[in-house]
mmCIF file of C-alpha atoms and ligand atoms in Angstrom:
data_model
loop_
_atom_site.group_PDB
_atom_site.id
_atom_site.type_symbol
_atom_site.label_atom_id
_atom_site.label_comp_id
_atom_site.label_asym_id
_atom_site.label_seq_id
_atom_site.Cartn_x
_atom_site.Cartn_y
_atom_site.Cartn_z
ATOM 1 C CA MET A 383 0.000 0.000 0.000
ATOM 2 C CA ASP A 384 2.853 2.360 0.840
ATOM 3 C CA ARG A 385 4.296 1.640 -2.568
ATOM 4 C CA PHE A 386 1.107 2.773 -4.328
ATOM 5 C CA LYS A 387 0.993 5.826 -2.130
ATOM 6 C CA LYS A 388 4.528 6.713 -3.177
ATOM 7 C CA ILE A 389 3.763 6.206 -6.872
ATOM 8 C CA LEU A 390 0.597 8.298 -6.580
ATOM 9 C CA GLU A 391 2.378 11.090 -4.768
ATOM 10 C CA GLU A 392 5.114 11.117 -7.402
ATOM 11 C CA ARG A 393 2.538 11.271 -10.180
ATOM 12 C CA LYS A 394 0.669 14.016 -8.374
ATOM 13 C CA ALA A 395 3.815 16.131 -8.058
ATOM 14 C CA LYS A 396 4.601 15.606 -11.742
ATOM 15 C CA LEU A 397 1.083 16.557 -12.818
ATOM 16 C CA GLU A 398 1.125 19.640 -10.632
ATOM 17 C CA ASN A 399 4.405 20.658 -12.227
ATOM 18 C CA GLU A 400 2.972 20.156 -15.701
ATOM 19 C CA LEU A 401 -0.097 22.189 -14.850
ATOM 20 C CA ALA A 402 1.986 24.911 -13.263
ATOM 21 C CA SER A 403 4.011 25.210 -16.468
ATOM 22 C CA PHE A 404 1.077 26.678 -18.377
ATOM 23 C CA ALA A 405 -1.651 27.402 -15.883
ATOM 24 C CA LYS A 406 -1.769 29.276 -12.662
ATOM 25 C CA LYS A 407 -3.210 27.525 -9.692
ATOM 26 C CA ASP A 408 -6.522 28.844 -8.524
ATOM 27 C CA GLU A 409 -5.982 29.225 -4.805
ATOM 28 C CA LYS A 410 -9.676 29.555 -4.096
ATOM 29 C CA VAL A 411 -10.638 26.211 -5.631
ATOM 30 C CA LYS A 412 -8.523 23.324 -4.420
ATOM 31 C CA GLY A 413 -7.143 21.325 -7.312
ATOM 32 C CA ASP A 414 -8.432 23.727 -9.919
ATOM 33 C CA TYR A 415 -6.240 25.486 -12.437
ATOM 34 C CA ASP A 416 -6.824 28.380 -14.755
ATOM 35 C CA THR A 417 -5.028 28.522 -18.038
ATOM 36 C CA GLN A 418 -3.581 31.988 -18.265
ATOM 37 C CA PHE A 419 -4.776 33.983 -21.191
ATOM 38 C CA PRO A 420 -1.828 35.374 -23.120
ATOM 39 C CA ASP A 421 -1.167 39.049 -22.732
ATOM 40 C CA PHE A 422 -2.328 40.636 -25.952
ATOM 41 C CA GLY A 423 -0.417 43.770 -25.144
ATOM 42 C CA THR A 424 2.814 42.040 -26.116
ATOM 43 C CA ALA A 425 1.677 40.748 -29.515
ATOM 44 C CA GLN A 426 3.527 42.652 -32.236
ATOM 45 C CA SER A 427 1.351 41.569 -35.163
ATOM 46 C CA SER A 428 -2.013 40.004 -35.809
ATOM 47 C CA ASP A 429 -0.199 36.786 -36.771
ATOM 48 C CA GLU A 430 1.351 36.641 -33.370
ATOM 49 C CA GLU A 431 -1.992 37.338 -31.789
ATOM 50 C CA ALA A 432 -3.624 34.498 -33.751
ATOM 51 C CA PHE A 433 -0.853 32.196 -32.583
ATOM 52 C CA GLU A 434 -1.431 33.130 -28.968
ATOM 53 C CA VAL A 435 -5.138 32.433 -29.272
ATOM 54 C CA ALA A 436 -4.426 29.061 -30.909
ATOM 55 C CA ALA A 437 -1.981 28.204 -28.149
ATOM 56 C CA TYR A 438 -4.600 29.051 -25.548
ATOM 57 C CA ASP A 439 -7.258 26.986 -27.305
ATOM 58 C CA SER A 440 -5.020 23.935 -27.504
ATOM 59 C CA ALA A 441 -3.931 24.267 -23.872
ATOM 60 C CA LEU A 442 -7.478 24.050 -22.534
ATOM 61 C CA PRO A 443 -8.260 20.386 -23.331
ATOM 62 C CA VAL A 444 -4.803 19.428 -22.072
ATOM 63 C CA GLU A 445 -5.421 21.329 -18.873
ATOM 64 C CA TYR A 446 -8.783 19.631 -18.493
ATOM 65 C CA ALA A 447 -7.306 16.152 -19.007
ATOM 66 C CA LEU A 448 -4.503 16.817 -16.519
ATOM 67 C CA GLU A 449 -6.986 18.189 -14.010
ATOM 68 C CA LEU A 450 -9.135 15.062 -14.307
ATOM 69 C CA ARG A 451 -6.111 12.836 -13.725
ATOM 70 C CA LEU A 452 -5.053 14.932 -10.777
ATOM 71 C CA ALA A 453 -8.547 14.600 -9.316
ATOM 72 C CA ASP A 454 -8.379 10.804 -9.731
ATOM 73 C CA ILE A 455 -4.983 10.700 -8.054
ATOM 74 C CA ASN A 456 -6.211 12.829 -5.144
ATOM 75 C CA LYS A 457 -9.187 10.513 -4.817
ATOM 76 C CA ALA A 458 -6.917 7.455 -4.759
ATOM 77 C CA LEU A 459 -4.731 9.044 -2.067
ATOM 78 C CA GLU A 460 -7.843 9.758 -0.045
ATOM 79 C CA LYS A 461 -8.908 6.129 -0.387
ATOM 80 C CA ILE A 462 -5.509 4.974 0.855
ATOM 81 C CA LYS A 463 -6.049 7.186 3.898
ATOM 82 C CA ASN A 464 -9.476 5.790 4.730
ATOM 83 C CA GLY A 465 -8.639 2.208 3.836
ATOM 84 C CA THR A 466 -10.801 1.713 0.757
ATOM 85 C CA TYR A 467 -7.990 1.789 -1.777
ATOM 86 C CA GLY A 468 -8.108 -1.016 -4.330
ATOM 87 C CA GLN A 469 -11.884 -1.250 -4.233
ATOM 88 C CA CYS A 470 -13.885 -0.718 -7.406
ATOM 89 C CA GLU A 471 -16.150 2.320 -7.043
ATOM 90 C CA ASN A 472 -18.903 0.618 -8.973
ATOM 91 C CA CYS A 473 -19.129 -2.967 -7.722
ATOM 92 C CA ALA A 474 -16.976 -2.534 -4.563
ATOM 93 C CA GLY A 475 -15.008 -5.598 -5.643
ATOM 94 C CA GLU A 476 -11.296 -5.956 -5.141
ATOM 95 C CA MET A 477 -9.329 -4.638 -8.081
ATOM 96 C CA ASP A 478 -6.682 -6.716 -9.766
ATOM 97 C CA PRO A 479 -3.321 -5.637 -8.303
ATOM 98 C CA ARG A 480 -1.897 -5.765 -11.821
ATOM 99 C CA ARG A 481 -4.419 -3.136 -12.855
ATOM 100 C CA LEU A 482 -3.404 -0.919 -9.937
ATOM 101 C CA GLU A 483 0.204 -1.545 -10.834
ATOM 102 C CA ALA A 484 -0.406 -0.192 -14.323
ATOM 103 C CA MET A 485 -2.754 2.592 -13.256
ATOM 104 C CA PRO A 486 -2.661 3.323 -9.515
ATOM 105 C CA GLU A 487 -5.355 5.997 -9.841
ATOM 106 C CA ALA A 488 -7.860 3.594 -11.442
ATOM 107 C CA ARG A 489 -11.334 3.941 -9.944
ATOM 108 C CA LEU A 490 -13.089 1.016 -11.595
ATOM 109 C CA CYS A 491 -12.168 -2.635 -11.999
ATOM 110 C CA LEU A 492 -11.652 -3.882 -15.531
ATOM 111 C CA LYS A 493 -15.053 -5.576 -15.640
ATOM 112 C CA CYS A 494 -16.907 -2.394 -14.697
ATOM 113 C CA ARG A 495 -14.767 -0.281 -16.951
ATOM 114 C CA LYS A 496 -15.599 -2.497 -19.906
ATOM 115 C CA GLY A 497 -19.265 -2.398 -19.021
ATOM 116 C CA LYS A 498 -19.300 1.401 -19.303
HETATM 117 ZN ZN1 ZN B 1339 -16.167 -3.217 -10.519
#
């Protein structure tokens, strides 16, 4: 269990670093990040401005995906704390350790995941 906790904490730190590289952490909402809108004042041409907008647009889905993973990891860490880690959230069955090995933040067992 300690091993999974370590892996999860490492992944969490890495994700937070990734998010911090292009989004600023919203201190008011725990675990929420805002992608910073580029400063249009610095754009020298309309081309540059279009590029900044495109960069912002492409950062949003990435930010969303990272945020979802971070939420799953936080959830898994919480489950380790209250002793329910390794349980499928759908059927409450024990998850295959090999699945947890591959994806420690998994919330559903393979059977339930396939059924979705
Ligand atoms: Zn299940």
